[in-house]
Amino acid sequence: MLDGRDGKARQKAMELLVRYAEALGAERFVDTRNVAGVPGSANPFLQNYYRDKGTDERDAIFSYFDLDADELLDVPQALVPTYHLQGGADPTAWQTLGVKVEVFRSYQEREAFAAAHDVGILKTCTPYLTGNVPAKGEHLAWMESSAVIYANSVLGARTNTEGRESTSAAMLTGKIPDWGLHRTEHRYGTHRIEVEIPVDSVMDWGMLGYFVGDVVQERIPVLRGTSRRPDIVRLKHFGAAASSSGGVEMYHIVGVTPEAETIELAFGPRQPVETFAYGGAERRRVYDLLNANASDPAVDFVMLGCPHAALEQLQEAARLLDGKKVSSSCQLWIFTSRTVKGLAREAGITKTLSDAGAVLLTDTCSAFAQTVPPGTKVAALDSAKQAHYLPAILGVQAWFGSTADCINAALTGRWSPEGI
Amino acid sequence: MTLRPTQGHPEQSRGVSTVSATIVLRGRKVVGGRAEGEALVTRQTIPGWGGVNPVQGVITETQHELRGQSFKDKVLVFRGAKGSSGWSAMYHTARLAGTAPKALVFNEMTTKVALGAVVMRVPSVTDLDRDPLAIIETGDWVIVDGDRGLVEVVKAGK
């Protein structure tokens, strides 16, 4: 591909991957047939920057930004199965998100560009909940830190945290540098986490993840002592939190995750560098840290669905909201994927939610779209990841608590959590 | 750790008010090219998407020690990258917006920082023979030679 025999765009994609591999110190590539990225997408800045720089046949954003090329290219179809992660705005409720019509039209054009190049339009940060469930040992080129940590740790697939440019290059080449988590010797644990208290609720798994990411940063923690087996939603929240407070891309939970049947298998030939205990004091510290940006109990916005809600989370929200009304002083937005929204609609959940005044949205989230309802000063969130990002991005206060705490805040307009 | 100052450079050549000595660190090329500038140093890992405003070139993460500080035209000396997979796209955007750092010197290699350095197209060096975080302080003048893997540090006078 480097010699240009497969066309200029694949050549440029391969050149970018070679520069990237050299930067990493990787000596070869692995083949991948599973790419998840955001090919050709554009926020308003990029839309404006590349306006009038392309032609009908040659896409400026994909050429210059995705492939970091210095020339306009004819972009061929994806060479291997490729999926689009979150981005843009809900096609049925973009006005709710405060998106201007010209920006939304551009989102639609970018989505059409991806679809026309054989990219599956999942539009979610949770591809593993919507049909792209990699097999153990499969090599992937995935973006989205919460999806990467899930694929590596829960599914036993192999991917580094790829970026916009490397996933778009992989889409055209089916190659990605053979480095880091693609290699068995780099998948063993480095740090031991002794969990000394019961960790049960989704909120608790989120807090544990936030603690773990903070203490191990980008290394590989091995957790021991978790009493109850976590389900998909708990693992989703744990991983999203650990990849936000730190850069964790892989973890092991002894007896739970596929490469950690025993603690010996989890560490392989390595000795733990350090051991951290997670007890009551640590839990308290994480809770306080996640609530450090909030002081005003008058909540005017509640956001759920980070990462995008699974069907059972929408069922839970519907149970808590059934027959009730969101306070007139508050708005409740719940984000999910188009796929799960379809399932929710068939189950009658979307009607329960809308009857209660909740707004179910797809494709994005408040942090990603950088949008909250106009006038929002104080938000309530049930995701440690969202609580990490939203105050930094939008300068709002953010409370962190359980899903029930958040829905209670939406119904009353007041933050009065059960606490911990 | 012993610091072995090598030959000092005349201060006029760089417009630095007081110069004590030049220290040379040797490492590995990440991205080639040569650039110099004032160091912005953090022992913390640096966020990308969600913790930085690329159009302004400012770190925004609420708990970060560099919150509110600009990396534009600085030689960024840091531990490594963290957070979202949007890291490279953020610093790529910073390049388009004209707010990118002039060079990168870092300790811990990840896919985020490697790809970010590549698309930022700035001289970058890692795997140094001595810890740059122990030697370089914010305000020092730093010359990064990516191709040779060299980092020259001119200490700012105290």
XYZ file of C-alpha atoms in Angstrom:
578
model
C 0.000 0.000 0.000
C 2.926 2.307 0.732
C 3.983 2.257 -2.920
C 0.664 3.703 -4.034
C -0.500 0.638 -5.941
C -3.743 0.664 -3.965
C -4.354 4.336 -4.613
C -3.176 7.593 -3.203
C -5.488 7.665 -0.157
C -4.443 4.203 1.069
C -0.824 5.212 0.470
C -1.264 8.360 2.572
C -3.061 6.347 5.254
C -0.149 3.893 5.345
C 2.375 6.727 5.497
C 0.584 8.166 8.502
C 0.577 4.745 10.176
C 4.329 4.427 9.521
C 5.005 7.838 11.120
C 2.839 6.769 14.053
C 4.567 3.383 14.397
C 7.978 5.087 14.349
C 6.858 7.512 17.045
C 5.732 4.576 19.188
C 8.827 2.540 18.491
C 6.699 -0.255 16.970
C 8.448 -2.539 14.507
C 5.492 -4.005 12.640
C 1.752 -3.842 12.133
C -1.060 -6.212 13.009
C -4.021 -6.805 10.736
C -7.372 -5.653 11.991
C -10.873 -6.222 10.709
C -12.625 -4.182 13.384
C -12.283 -0.412 13.422
C -14.280 2.038 15.534
C -13.612 5.719 15.002
C -15.122 8.957 13.814
C -14.056 9.043 10.141
C -14.712 12.318 8.402
C -16.689 13.844 11.258
C -16.387 17.560 11.994
C -17.252 19.860 14.840
C -18.136 23.463 13.949
C -14.469 24.513 14.156
C -13.396 21.905 11.591
C -16.480 22.529 9.436
C -15.502 26.165 9.242
C -11.774 25.579 8.885
C -12.179 23.288 5.893
C -15.116 25.100 4.300
C -14.623 25.406 0.526
C -11.322 23.498 0.672
C -12.681 20.277 -0.866
C -14.475 19.259 -4.053
C -17.447 16.983 -4.731
C -15.100 14.055 -5.291
C -12.328 14.905 -2.869
C -13.091 15.364 0.790
C -11.011 18.030 2.525
C -11.696 16.952 6.108
C -10.854 13.308 5.526
C -7.799 14.139 3.390
C -6.249 16.866 5.494
C -7.424 16.057 8.999
C -8.129 12.311 9.197
C -5.128 11.285 7.114
C -2.993 14.364 7.939
C -2.146 14.550 4.221
C -1.062 17.731 2.473
C -3.207 17.117 -0.583
C -6.823 16.417 -1.486
C -7.503 12.726 -2.018
C -10.099 10.488 -3.612
C -11.261 8.568 -0.538
C -12.044 4.911 -1.273
C -14.398 2.620 0.655
C -13.394 1.221 4.023
C -11.175 -1.813 3.465
C -12.291 -3.550 6.678
C -15.458 -3.385 8.847
C -15.565 0.079 10.377
C -18.066 1.700 12.727
C -18.783 5.293 13.623
C -18.697 6.151 17.311
C -20.588 9.035 18.943
C -20.758 12.411 17.316
C -22.909 15.086 15.784
C -26.401 15.543 17.168
C -29.561 13.498 17.625
C -31.185 13.560 14.165
C -34.658 13.767 15.716
C -33.910 16.278 18.500
C -30.955 18.395 17.417
C -32.883 21.565 18.231
C -33.200 20.430 21.867
C -29.414 20.255 21.921
C -29.214 23.857 20.783
C -27.556 22.956 17.490
C -27.852 25.555 14.741
C -29.495 24.366 11.548
C -26.401 24.894 9.384
C -24.262 22.964 11.856
C -26.795 20.124 11.919
C -26.921 20.003 8.105
C -23.180 19.693 8.123
C -23.385 16.833 10.672
C -25.786 15.087 8.292
C -23.396 15.595 5.382
C -20.519 14.169 7.407
C -22.630 11.173 8.426
C -23.614 10.616 4.780
C -19.924 10.766 3.831
C -19.091 8.045 6.374
C -22.067 5.880 5.383
C -21.148 6.207 1.696
C -17.702 4.822 2.549
C -19.192 1.696 4.164
C -18.918 2.925 7.743
C -21.595 1.524 10.052
C -23.343 4.458 11.693
C -23.610 3.290 15.302
C -23.239 6.824 16.670
C -22.483 5.629 20.175
C -19.657 5.382 22.683
C -20.913 1.845 23.447
C -20.392 -0.169 20.246
C -20.212 -3.293 22.433
C -23.868 -2.764 23.436
C -25.055 -2.243 19.887
C -23.781 -5.127 17.839
C -19.995 -4.769 17.624
C -18.897 -7.302 20.231
C -15.328 -8.365 19.459
C -14.078 -11.867 20.200
C -11.348 -12.681 22.708
C -7.934 -12.149 21.141
C -9.289 -10.157 18.187
C -7.115 -7.184 17.162
C -9.068 -3.933 16.988
C -8.377 -0.315 16.174
C -10.822 1.458 18.449
C -11.198 4.969 19.737
C -13.284 5.997 22.738
C -11.479 5.319 25.984
C -14.522 3.773 27.710
C -15.030 1.353 24.807
C -11.318 0.514 24.587
C -11.071 -0.401 28.264
C -14.237 -2.515 27.958
C -13.000 -4.350 24.857
C -9.610 -5.153 26.401
C -10.685 -5.966 29.916
C -14.183 -7.441 29.734
C -14.043 -9.028 26.270
C -10.339 -9.896 26.046
C -10.022 -8.267 22.635
C -6.837 -6.312 21.887
C -6.682 -2.617 21.171
C -4.752 0.424 22.239
C -6.593 3.700 22.652
C -6.450 4.770 19.064
C -7.180 8.273 17.861
C -9.142 9.951 15.126
C -6.335 9.820 12.588
C -5.101 6.273 13.308
C -8.609 4.750 13.122
C -9.333 6.494 9.834
C -6.001 5.232 8.484
C -6.838 1.718 9.737
C -10.211 1.917 8.009
C -8.446 2.281 4.665
C -5.613 -0.196 5.310
C -6.690 -2.808 7.867
C -3.405 -2.167 9.717
C -2.488 -0.760 13.107
C 0.886 -0.688 14.908
C 1.724 -3.891 16.773
C 2.452 -2.198 20.060
C 1.196 -2.085 23.627
C -1.963 -4.060 24.307
C -1.780 -5.986 21.036
C 1.095 -7.903 22.622
C 0.531 -10.459 25.362
C 3.537 -9.323 27.411
C 1.985 -5.857 27.789
C -1.396 -7.096 28.987
C -0.342 -8.362 32.401
C -1.199 -6.438 35.536
C 1.205 -3.919 37.042
C -0.544 -2.761 40.213
C -2.615 -4.556 42.805
C -5.820 -3.084 44.173
C -7.178 -4.672 47.345
C -10.875 -3.898 47.552
C -11.653 -3.961 51.268
C -15.289 -2.883 51.254
C -18.373 -4.191 49.457
C -18.780 -2.609 46.031
C -22.224 -3.235 44.703
C -24.172 -0.383 43.099
C -23.443 1.176 39.725
C -22.435 4.351 41.583
C -20.010 2.365 43.726
C -18.419 0.750 40.680
C -18.032 4.195 39.134
C -16.316 5.513 42.268
C -14.015 2.485 42.450
C -13.064 3.090 38.805
C -12.368 6.742 39.502
C -10.116 5.775 42.423
C -8.272 3.139 40.418
C -7.601 5.463 37.465
C -6.310 8.132 39.787
C -3.836 5.851 41.571
C -2.540 3.786 38.645
C -2.837 6.441 35.893
C -2.183 4.604 32.599
C -1.008 1.294 34.105
C -2.841 -2.024 34.457
C -4.581 -2.630 37.784
C -5.508 -6.058 39.114
C -8.463 -5.904 41.484
C -8.971 -8.435 44.208
C -11.667 -8.741 46.806
C -14.688 -7.570 44.846
C -17.399 -9.557 46.515
C -20.206 -9.448 44.001
C -19.815 -10.182 40.301
C -20.328 -6.937 38.365
C -22.722 -6.871 35.406
C -22.278 -5.116 32.068
C -23.541 -1.749 33.333
C -21.238 -1.791 36.360
C -18.238 -2.721 34.222
C -19.165 0.029 31.758
C -19.210 2.650 34.538
C -16.081 1.286 36.225
C -14.058 1.407 33.014
C -15.347 4.794 31.898
C -14.334 6.272 35.256
C -10.899 4.603 35.320
C -10.126 5.878 31.818
C -11.127 9.424 32.814
C -9.313 9.974 36.113
C -6.313 8.166 34.643
C -5.487 6.612 31.313
C -6.350 3.006 32.157
C -6.859 0.983 28.971
C -6.972 -2.434 30.578
C -7.715 -3.902 33.982
C -8.167 -7.307 35.517
C -10.663 -8.372 38.139
C -9.595 -11.680 39.587
C -12.216 -14.329 38.925
C -14.251 -12.039 36.687
C -12.381 -10.796 33.604
C -11.187 -13.291 30.965
C -7.435 -12.889 31.392
C -7.604 -13.053 35.198
C -9.022 -16.388 36.185
C -6.417 -16.319 38.942
C -4.214 -13.577 40.307
C -1.165 -15.438 38.963
C -2.582 -15.364 35.426
C -3.413 -11.680 35.773
C 0.167 -10.727 36.682
C 1.877 -13.355 34.506
C 5.634 -12.986 34.853
C 5.335 -9.556 36.499
C 5.458 -8.604 40.124
C 3.040 -5.917 41.262
C 4.839 -2.572 41.400
C 2.616 -1.287 44.161
C -0.516 -2.216 46.065
C -3.350 0.174 46.862
C -6.183 -0.475 49.253
C -9.711 0.751 48.583
C -11.591 1.090 51.839
C -14.135 3.383 53.418
C -11.788 6.378 53.609
C -10.849 6.087 49.940
C -14.497 5.754 48.940
C -15.342 8.888 50.912
C -12.460 10.782 49.313
C -13.605 9.839 45.786
C -17.174 10.862 46.563
C -16.016 14.226 47.891
C -13.705 14.752 44.918
C -16.485 14.038 42.432
C -18.705 16.524 44.268
C -16.000 19.145 44.797
C -17.317 21.438 42.066
C -20.836 21.767 43.458
C -22.257 23.789 46.323
C -25.726 24.936 45.221
C -28.467 22.348 45.928
C -30.841 23.937 43.381
C -30.381 21.504 40.488
C -31.616 22.736 37.119
C -30.295 19.943 34.921
C -29.940 16.182 35.281
C -28.034 14.133 32.727
C -27.961 10.347 32.603
C -26.466 8.001 30.034
C -22.688 8.324 30.224
C -21.528 6.069 28.684
C -24.705 5.675 26.608
C -27.423 3.966 28.606
C -28.033 0.249 28.262
C -31.637 -0.882 27.923
C -31.797 -1.914 31.572
C -30.735 1.589 32.637
C -33.597 3.073 30.637
C -35.903 0.518 32.278
C -34.650 1.652 35.688
C -35.184 5.327 34.820
C -38.692 4.537 33.574
C -39.481 2.696 36.828
C -38.324 5.658 38.899
C -40.211 8.164 36.731
C -43.399 6.201 36.071
C -46.445 8.394 36.724
C -44.321 11.318 37.972
C -43.273 14.644 36.467
C -39.891 16.264 36.137
C -39.874 19.541 38.088
C -40.631 22.683 36.096
C -37.356 24.125 37.402
C -35.307 21.213 36.055
C -34.624 19.341 32.835
C -33.781 15.658 32.531
C -31.790 14.450 29.521
C -30.952 10.774 29.061
C -28.457 9.794 26.372
C -28.337 6.434 24.632
C -27.566 4.880 21.260
C -29.989 4.797 18.346
C -30.059 1.004 18.696
C -31.019 0.983 22.375
C -33.523 3.771 21.802
C -35.190 1.533 19.230
C -35.374 -1.283 21.773
C -36.758 1.122 24.370
C -39.409 2.330 21.977
C -40.573 -1.217 21.328
C -40.745 -1.847 25.069
C -42.872 1.274 25.636
C -40.147 2.869 27.753
C -39.722 5.953 25.593
C -43.379 6.838 26.212
C -43.025 6.466 29.991
C -39.976 8.710 29.885
C -41.552 11.385 27.716
C -44.798 11.340 29.721
C -42.679 12.162 32.781
C -40.997 15.019 30.942
C -37.645 13.317 30.425
C -35.906 13.790 27.083
C -34.285 10.728 25.508
C -31.449 11.703 23.169
C -29.003 9.829 20.948
C -25.653 10.198 19.161
C -23.868 12.387 21.699
C -23.910 13.610 25.321
C -23.620 16.925 27.113
C -19.839 16.747 27.490
C -19.244 15.596 23.919
C -21.653 18.065 22.333
C -20.708 20.724 24.899
C -24.327 21.491 25.477
C -26.709 21.722 28.417
C -30.162 23.345 28.552
C -29.940 27.166 28.356
C -29.339 28.766 31.737
C -28.014 25.608 33.413
C -25.983 26.418 36.498
C -26.113 23.204 38.525
C -26.142 19.703 37.044
C -26.637 16.304 38.663
C -24.911 13.272 37.160
C -24.743 9.549 37.871
C -21.538 9.052 35.911
C -18.097 9.656 37.378
C -16.809 10.173 33.843
C -19.353 12.876 33.065
C -18.745 14.466 36.494
C -15.038 14.544 35.634
C -15.539 16.254 32.278
C -18.654 18.415 32.388
C -17.509 21.085 34.892
C -14.214 21.446 32.999
C -15.926 21.744 29.637
C -18.907 23.935 30.454
C -18.048 25.551 33.762
C -21.221 24.328 35.459
C -21.453 22.937 38.972
C -21.958 19.172 38.980
C -23.235 16.885 41.700
C -22.420 13.191 41.505
C -24.653 10.496 42.968
C -26.724 7.430 42.211
C -29.254 7.203 39.393
C -32.002 7.396 42.032
C -30.393 10.521 43.580
C -30.329 12.123 40.128
C -33.908 11.250 39.234
C -35.026 12.480 42.633
C -33.256 15.764 41.884
C -35.023 15.953 38.519
C -38.412 15.463 40.208
C -37.813 17.990 42.993
C -35.224 20.394 41.590
C -33.166 19.823 44.750
C -30.024 17.812 45.416
C -30.729 15.704 48.485
C -28.774 12.509 47.961
C -28.938 9.422 50.077
C -25.217 10.050 50.485
C -22.675 7.425 51.301
C 21.254 12.389 40.406
C 24.180 14.485 39.276
C 23.623 17.370 36.975
C 26.613 17.861 34.776
C 26.391 21.335 33.315
C 28.155 21.571 30.002
C 29.303 24.684 28.317
C 27.164 27.754 28.872
C 25.770 29.770 26.021
C 25.903 33.540 25.745
C 22.630 34.888 27.002
C 22.207 37.385 24.179
C 21.757 34.680 21.598
C 18.421 33.677 23.070
C 17.332 36.855 24.691
C 17.179 35.151 28.082
C 17.931 37.554 30.872
C 20.116 35.313 32.990
C 21.682 32.062 31.931
C 23.660 29.713 34.059
C 24.527 26.599 32.058
C 23.322 24.232 29.390
C 22.359 20.682 30.229
C 22.018 18.093 27.483
C 19.626 15.147 27.753
C 19.791 12.286 25.291
C 16.786 10.289 24.231
C 14.854 8.878 21.314
C 13.222 10.614 18.391
C 9.440 10.565 18.360
C 8.999 13.236 15.712
C 11.913 14.860 13.891
C 12.761 18.527 13.456
C 14.278 21.192 15.674
C 12.571 23.851 17.747
C 13.203 25.888 20.835
C 11.171 27.783 23.348
C 10.338 28.383 26.961
C 9.523 25.280 28.971
C 6.098 24.625 30.472
C 6.582 21.738 32.883
C 4.120 19.459 34.648
C 4.666 16.244 36.552
C 1.051 15.390 35.861
C -0.225 13.642 32.766
C -1.893 15.990 30.314
C -5.510 15.669 29.209
C -6.741 15.969 25.648
C -10.405 16.090 24.718
C -12.467 17.421 27.599
C -9.540 18.911 29.481
C -8.130 21.357 26.988
C -9.406 24.182 24.813
C -7.442 23.717 21.592
C -8.619 26.907 19.941
C -7.273 28.948 22.853
C -4.398 26.568 23.605
C -5.307 26.353 27.275
C -5.586 23.470 29.760
C -9.081 23.501 31.297
C -9.276 20.329 33.420
C -10.555 21.434 36.825
C -8.094 19.469 38.936
C -5.002 20.016 36.771
C -2.024 21.969 38.101
C -1.740 23.747 34.735
C -5.410 24.744 34.648
C -5.820 28.044 32.837
C -2.273 28.008 31.444
C -1.448 28.265 27.760
C 0.856 25.811 25.987
C 1.021 27.906 22.810
C 4.605 28.181 21.530
C 5.947 26.499 24.695
C 8.166 23.464 24.905
C 5.819 21.195 26.791
C 7.665 19.003 29.288
C 5.342 16.452 30.855
C 4.887 12.961 32.151
C 2.563 11.693 29.419
C -0.947 11.826 28.018
C -4.140 10.773 29.684
C -7.860 10.573 29.231
C -9.937 10.454 26.127
C -9.008 9.038 22.750
C -9.665 12.519 21.400
C -6.137 13.503 22.523
C -4.586 13.589 19.066
C -7.540 15.365 17.452
C -7.417 18.092 20.111
C -3.734 18.850 19.624
C -4.149 18.429 15.863
C -6.830 21.139 16.110
C -4.425 23.249 18.177
C -1.965 23.040 15.271
C -4.639 24.349 12.885
C -5.591 27.084 15.354
C -1.954 28.124 15.752
C -1.891 27.326 19.471
C 0.227 24.158 19.481
C 3.359 23.832 21.589
C 6.677 24.224 19.755
C 8.046 20.890 20.918
C 7.307 17.989 23.254
C 9.535 16.334 25.841
C 7.870 13.533 27.784
C 8.516 10.423 29.826
C 5.786 7.895 29.216
C 4.958 6.669 25.741
C 1.329 5.969 24.904
C -0.604 5.770 21.667
C -2.290 9.060 22.566
C 0.888 11.081 22.881
C 2.590 9.346 19.927
C -0.253 10.063 17.525
C -0.725 13.540 18.980
C 2.937 14.385 18.418
C 2.788 13.023 14.862
C -0.222 15.080 13.798
C 0.959 18.182 15.685
C 4.132 17.849 13.591
C 6.355 19.242 16.323
C 9.810 17.951 17.304
C 9.323 15.413 20.087
C 11.678 13.341 22.203
C 11.177 10.652 24.861
C 13.168 7.915 26.686
C 15.702 10.449 27.980
C 18.808 9.349 29.844
C 17.795 11.524 32.787
C 14.379 12.487 34.049
C 13.485 15.757 32.294
C 10.970 16.507 35.047
C 13.807 16.561 37.586
C 15.926 18.877 35.465
C 13.695 21.186 33.456
C 11.627 23.839 35.209
C 8.957 26.096 33.813
C 10.682 29.137 32.338
C 13.887 27.334 31.307
C 14.855 27.715 27.653
C 14.735 24.349 25.903
C 16.044 23.333 22.482
C 14.622 20.074 21.102
C 16.407 18.285 18.278
C 13.963 15.534 17.367
C 16.104 13.803 14.755
C 19.065 13.401 17.101
C 16.915 12.812 20.157
C 18.621 15.664 22.002
C 17.168 18.107 24.504
C 19.285 21.096 25.494
C 18.232 22.928 28.618
C 19.321 26.447 29.456
C 18.375 27.072 33.048
C 16.561 30.298 33.720
C 18.448 32.309 36.296
C 16.944 32.488 39.718
